[in-house]
CSV table of C-alpha atoms in Angstrom, one decimal:
chain,number,residue,atom,x,y,z
A,1,ASP,CA,3.0,9.6,6.5
A,2,GLN,CA,0.9,7.0,6.3
A,3,GLN,CA,-2.5,8.0,7.4
A,4,VAL,CA,-3.3,4.7,6.7
A,5,LYS,CA,-2.2,1.3,7.9
A,6,GLN,CA,-2.0,-2.6,6.9
A,7,ASN,CA,0.6,-4.3,8.7
A,8,SER,CA,0.0,-7.4,7.6
A,9,PRO,CA,0.7,-7.8,4.1
A,10,SER,CA,-0.6,-11.7,3.5
A,11,LEU,CA,-2.9,-14.0,5.7
A,12,SER,CA,-3.6,-17.5,4.3
A,13,VAL,CA,-6.7,-19.1,5.8
A,14,GLN,CA,-8.8,-22.1,5.7
A,15,GLU,CA,-12.0,-22.2,3.1
A,16,GLY,CA,-15.2,-22.5,5.4
A,17,ARG,CA,-13.1,-20.4,8.3
A,18,ILE,CA,-13.6,-16.6,9.1
A,19,SER,CA,-10.5,-14.5,7.3
A,20,ILE,CA,-10.1,-11.1,9.5
A,21,LEU,CA,-8.2,-8.5,7.6
A,22,ASN,CA,-6.9,-5.6,9.5
A,23,CYS,CA,-6.0,-2.0,9.0
A,24,ASP,CA,-5.1,1.2,11.7
A,25,TYR,CA,-5.5,4.9,10.9
A,26,THR,CA,-3.7,8.1,12.4
A,27,ASN,CA,-6.3,10.4,11.4
A,28,SER,CA,-9.3,11.1,13.9
A,29,MET,CA,-10.7,13.3,11.3
A,30,PHE,CA,-11.3,10.7,9.1
A,31,ASP,CA,-15.4,9.7,8.7
A,32,TYR,CA,-16.6,7.5,6.3
A,33,PHE,CA,-13.5,3.8,5.7
A,34,LEU,CA,-13.7,1.7,3.1
A,35,TRP,CA,-12.6,-1.7,2.1
A,36,TYR,CA,-11.8,-2.9,-1.4
A,37,LYS,CA,-10.8,-5.6,-3.5
A,38,LYS,CA,-8.6,-6.3,-5.5
A,39,TYR,CA,-8.2,-9.0,-8.7
A,40,PRO,CA,-4.5,-8.8,-10.5
A,41,ALA,CA,-4.5,-6.3,-13.4
A,42,GLU,CA,-8.3,-5.2,-12.4
A,43,GLY,CA,-9.4,-1.9,-10.4
A,44,PRO,CA,-9.9,-1.9,-7.3
A,45,THR,CA,-13.5,-3.0,-6.9
A,46,PHE,CA,-16.1,-2.1,-3.5
A,47,LEU,CA,-17.2,-4.2,-1.1
A,48,ILE,CA,-18.2,-2.7,2.3
A,49,SER,CA,-18.4,0.7,3.5
A,50,ILE,CA,-19.2,2.1,7.2
A,51,SER,CA,-19.4,5.5,8.8
A,52,SER,CA,-18.0,6.9,11.8
A,53,ILE,CA,-21.4,7.2,13.4
A,54,LYS,CA,-21.4,3.8,13.5
A,55,ASP,CA,-19.3,0.6,14.4
A,56,LYS,CA,-20.3,-2.3,12.8
A,57,ASN,CA,-21.8,-2.8,9.7
A,58,GLU,CA,-22.8,-5.9,7.4
A,59,ASP,CA,-23.1,-7.5,4.2
A,60,GLY,CA,-24.1,-10.8,3.3
A,61,ARG,CA,-20.6,-13.1,4.6
A,62,PHE,CA,-18.7,-9.3,5.2
A,63,THR,CA,-18.7,-7.6,8.6
A,64,VAL,CA,-16.8,-4.7,9.1
A,65,PHE,CA,-16.5,-3.3,12.4
A,66,LEU,CA,-15.2,-0.1,13.9
A,67,ASN,CA,-13.1,0.9,16.6
A,68,LYS,CA,-12.9,4.9,17.0
A,69,SER,CA,-11.2,4.9,19.9
A,70,ALA,CA,-8.5,2.5,18.5
A,71,LYS,CA,-8.5,3.8,15.2
A,72,HIS,CA,-9.2,0.3,14.0
A,73,LEU,CA,-11.1,-1.2,11.5
A,74,SER,CA,-11.5,-4.9,10.5
A,75,LEU,CA,-12.7,-6.9,7.8
A,76,HIS,CA,-14.8,-10.1,8.6
A,77,ILE,CA,-15.3,-12.2,5.6
A,78,VAL,CA,-16.8,-15.7,6.8
A,79,PRO,CA,-17.0,-18.1,5.6
A,80,SER,CA,-14.5,-17.5,3.8
A,81,GLN,CA,-14.0,-19.2,-0.2
A,82,PRO,CA,-11.5,-19.9,-2.4
A,83,GLY,CA,-13.2,-17.0,-4.7
A,84,ASP,CA,-12.0,-14.2,-1.6
A,85,SER,CA,-8.5,-14.9,-2.9
A,86,ALA,CA,-7.7,-11.0,-3.5
A,87,VAL,CA,-5.6,-7.9,-2.3
A,88,TYR,CA,-8.1,-6.3,0.0
A,89,PHE,CA,-7.1,-2.3,0.6
A,90,CYS,CA,-9.2,-0.3,3.2
A,91,ALA,CA,-9.6,3.3,2.9
A,92,ALA,CA,-10.9,6.3,4.9
A,93,SER,CA,-11.6,9.9,3.6
A,94,ALA,CA,-12.2,13.2,5.7
A,95,GLN,CA,-15.4,14.3,4.4
A,96,GLY,CA,-14.5,12.7,1.4
A,97,ASN,CA,-12.4,15.4,0.2
A,98,GLN,CA,-9.6,12.9,0.0
A,99,PHE,CA,-9.2,8.8,-0.5
A,100,TYR,CA,-5.7,7.2,2.1
A,101,PHE,CA,-5.4,3.7,1.0
A,102,GLY,CA,-3.8,1.3,3.0
A,103,THR,CA,-0.6,-0.7,1.9
A,104,GLY,CA,-3.1,-3.8,0.6
A,105,THR,CA,-3.4,-7.5,2.3
A,106,SER,CA,-2.7,-10.6,0.0
A,107,LEU,CA,-6.0,-13.6,1.2
A,108,THR,CA,-5.3,-16.6,0.5
A,109,VAL,CA,-8.1,-19.2,0.9
A,110,ILE,CA,-6.9,-22.6,0.6
A,111,PRO,CA,-9.6,-24.9,-0.8
B,1,ASP,CA,-21.9,-1.6,-19.0
B,2,THR,CA,-22.4,1.7,-16.6
B,3,GLY,CA,-19.1,1.3,-15.3
B,4,VAL,CA,-16.0,3.5,-15.0
B,5,SER,CA,-13.6,2.5,-17.9
B,6,GLN,CA,-10.6,4.0,-18.8
B,7,ASN,CA,-8.5,4.1,-22.9
B,8,PRO,CA,-5.6,2.5,-23.6
B,9,ARG,CA,-5.3,-0.3,-20.4
B,10,HIS,CA,-1.4,-0.2,-21.2
B,11,LYS,CA,0.6,2.0,-22.8
B,12,ILE,CA,4.5,1.5,-23.8
B,13,THR,CA,6.3,4.6,-23.9
B,14,LYS,CA,10.1,6.0,-24.3
B,15,ARG,CA,11.7,8.2,-21.8
B,16,GLY,CA,10.9,12.1,-22.1
B,17,GLN,CA,7.6,11.5,-24.6
B,18,ASN,CA,4.2,12.7,-23.3
B,19,VAL,CA,1.4,9.9,-22.6
B,20,THR,CA,-2.4,10.8,-22.1
B,21,PHE,CA,-5.4,8.6,-20.5
B,22,ARG,CA,-8.6,9.0,-20.3
B,23,CYS,CA,-11.2,8.4,-18.0
B,24,ASP,CA,-15.1,8.4,-18.6
B,25,PRO,CA,-16.9,7.8,-15.1
B,26,ILE,CA,-20.6,6.6,-14.0
B,27,SER,CA,-22.3,9.0,-15.9
B,28,GLU,CA,-24.3,10.4,-12.8
B,29,HIS,CA,-21.1,10.7,-10.8
B,30,ASN,CA,-20.4,14.9,-10.6
B,31,ARG,CA,-16.9,13.3,-8.6
B,32,LEU,CA,-14.2,11.8,-10.2
B,33,TYR,CA,-10.6,11.0,-8.4
B,34,TRP,CA,-7.0,10.4,-10.3
B,35,TYR,CA,-4.8,7.8,-8.6
B,36,ARG,CA,-1.5,6.0,-9.0
B,37,GLN,CA,-0.5,2.6,-7.8
B,38,THR,CA,3.1,1.0,-7.9
B,39,LEU,CA,3.8,-2.6,-7.1
B,40,GLY,CA,3.1,-3.3,-3.3
B,41,GLN,CA,1.8,-0.1,-2.2
B,42,GLY,CA,-1.9,1.0,-2.2
B,43,PRO,CA,-3.9,3.4,-4.7
B,44,GLU,CA,-2.0,7.0,-4.1
B,45,PHE,CA,-4.5,10.2,-4.4
B,46,LEU,CA,-3.5,12.2,-7.5
B,47,THR,CA,-6.3,14.8,-7.9
B,48,TYR,CA,-9.7,15.1,-7.9
B,49,PHE,CA,-13.0,17.6,-9.7
B,50,GLN,CA,-16.1,18.2,-8.8
B,51,ASN,CA,-18.0,18.6,-12.4
B,52,GLU,CA,-15.2,20.6,-14.5
B,53,ALA,CA,-13.8,21.9,-11.2
B,54,GLN,CA,-10.1,21.0,-10.1
B,55,LEU,CA,-10.8,20.9,-6.6
B,56,GLU,CA,-7.4,19.2,-5.0
B,57,LYS,CA,-3.9,18.5,-6.2
B,58,SER,CA,-1.5,16.2,-4.3
B,59,ARG,CA,2.0,16.9,-4.0
B,60,LEU,CA,2.2,13.5,-5.8
B,61,LEU,CA,1.3,15.9,-9.0
B,62,SER,CA,4.7,17.4,-10.4
B,63,ASP,CA,4.1,20.0,-12.9
B,64,ARG,CA,4.9,17.6,-15.5
B,65,PHE,CA,1.4,16.3,-15.1
B,66,SER,CA,-2.2,18.5,-16.1
B,67,ALA,CA,-5.9,17.0,-15.5
B,68,GLU,CA,-9.0,18.3,-17.0
B,69,ARG,CA,-12.7,17.6,-17.0
B,70,PRO,CA,-13.6,20.0,-19.1
B,71,LYS,CA,-17.0,19.6,-19.0
B,72,GLY,CA,-17.6,17.8,-15.9
B,73,SER,CA,-17.5,14.4,-17.8
B,74,PHE,CA,-14.9,12.6,-19.1
B,75,SER,CA,-11.5,13.6,-18.1
B,76,THR,CA,-7.9,13.3,-19.2
B,77,LEU,CA,-4.3,13.2,-17.3
B,78,GLU,CA,-1.5,14.0,-19.3
B,79,ILE,CA,2.1,13.6,-17.9
B,80,GLN,CA,4.9,15.2,-19.9
B,81,ARG,CA,8.5,14.6,-20.7
B,82,THR,CA,7.8,11.0,-19.1
B,83,GLU,CA,10.4,10.1,-17.1
B,84,GLN,CA,10.8,5.5,-15.6
B,85,GLY,CA,9.8,6.8,-12.7
B,86,ASP,CA,6.2,7.1,-13.9
B,87,SER,CA,5.8,3.7,-14.7
B,88,ALA,CA,2.4,2.7,-12.6
B,89,MET,CA,-0.9,2.0,-12.9
B,90,TYR,CA,-2.9,4.9,-13.3
B,91,LEU,CA,-6.6,4.1,-12.0
B,92,CYS,CA,-9.8,6.9,-11.7
B,93,ALA,CA,-12.4,6.5,-9.8
B,94,SER,CA,-15.4,8.6,-9.7
B,95,ASN,CA,-18.5,8.9,-6.7
B,96,GLN,CA,-21.1,10.5,-5.4
B,97,ARG,CA,-22.2,11.8,-2.5
B,98,LEU,CA,-26.1,10.5,-1.0
B,99,GLY,CA,-26.1,11.9,2.5
B,100,GLN,CA,-23.0,10.6,4.4
B,101,GLN,CA,-22.4,8.0,2.7
B,102,GLU,CA,-19.7,8.3,-0.5
B,103,THR,CA,-18.1,5.2,-2.4
B,104,GLN,CA,-15.5,5.2,-5.2
B,105,TYR,CA,-16.1,3.2,-8.0
B,106,PHE,CA,-12.7,2.7,-9.9
B,107,GLY,CA,-12.4,2.0,-13.3
B,108,PRO,CA,-9.7,-0.9,-14.7
B,109,GLY,CA,-6.9,0.8,-14.6
B,110,THR,CA,-3.7,2.5,-17.3
B,111,ARG,CA,-0.3,1.1,-17.0
B,112,LEU,CA,2.2,2.9,-17.8
B,113,LEU,CA,5.6,1.9,-18.8
B,114,VAL,CA,8.2,3.9,-19.3
B,115,LEU,CA,11.5,2.5,-20.7
């Protein structure tokens, strides 16, 4: 049972434009959400997180939005840069006991 | 370097052999997680420790898999009688909860190939 879903396996965006990566979840008990970036042959690197008491968290070019009623979160990258090209995973947890990951979205930023 | 480290980075073994992987977490982190990742999938939870106590195990963790964290610092993951289906990237992560915030930091992973 996939509790965290990333329905877009890939996304291509022009450099300088906005990248929007989406994630849906099914478990209403999830209270903490994270985004990770992964390059080939490396472990995931933490990008940004949000707790369920917020609906937005911003860190530089990265903003995460959480819509609890829709059980949906998104990651916005503005402006997108070629170095952002990687696979992005969203993850969720309930009380931090176990983290559930989506299947990832491969982002390509075209120069 | 104060990140999570994993050894070895790569392991090739023959079916039926035993393998052991090691993870050294960030020193002040009390939680340590093991994940498995296969091609096209996100990391799948295997087990986690709080200090030396193993608190949760996934049903993915068959009886051929065992994990330990004897002194609450480094951890080992052993796979006995390896099967070709065990071929995957094995990831370790550590984190520490600060209030409501909890962030996992991953190691580079150990890529296992079972022939």
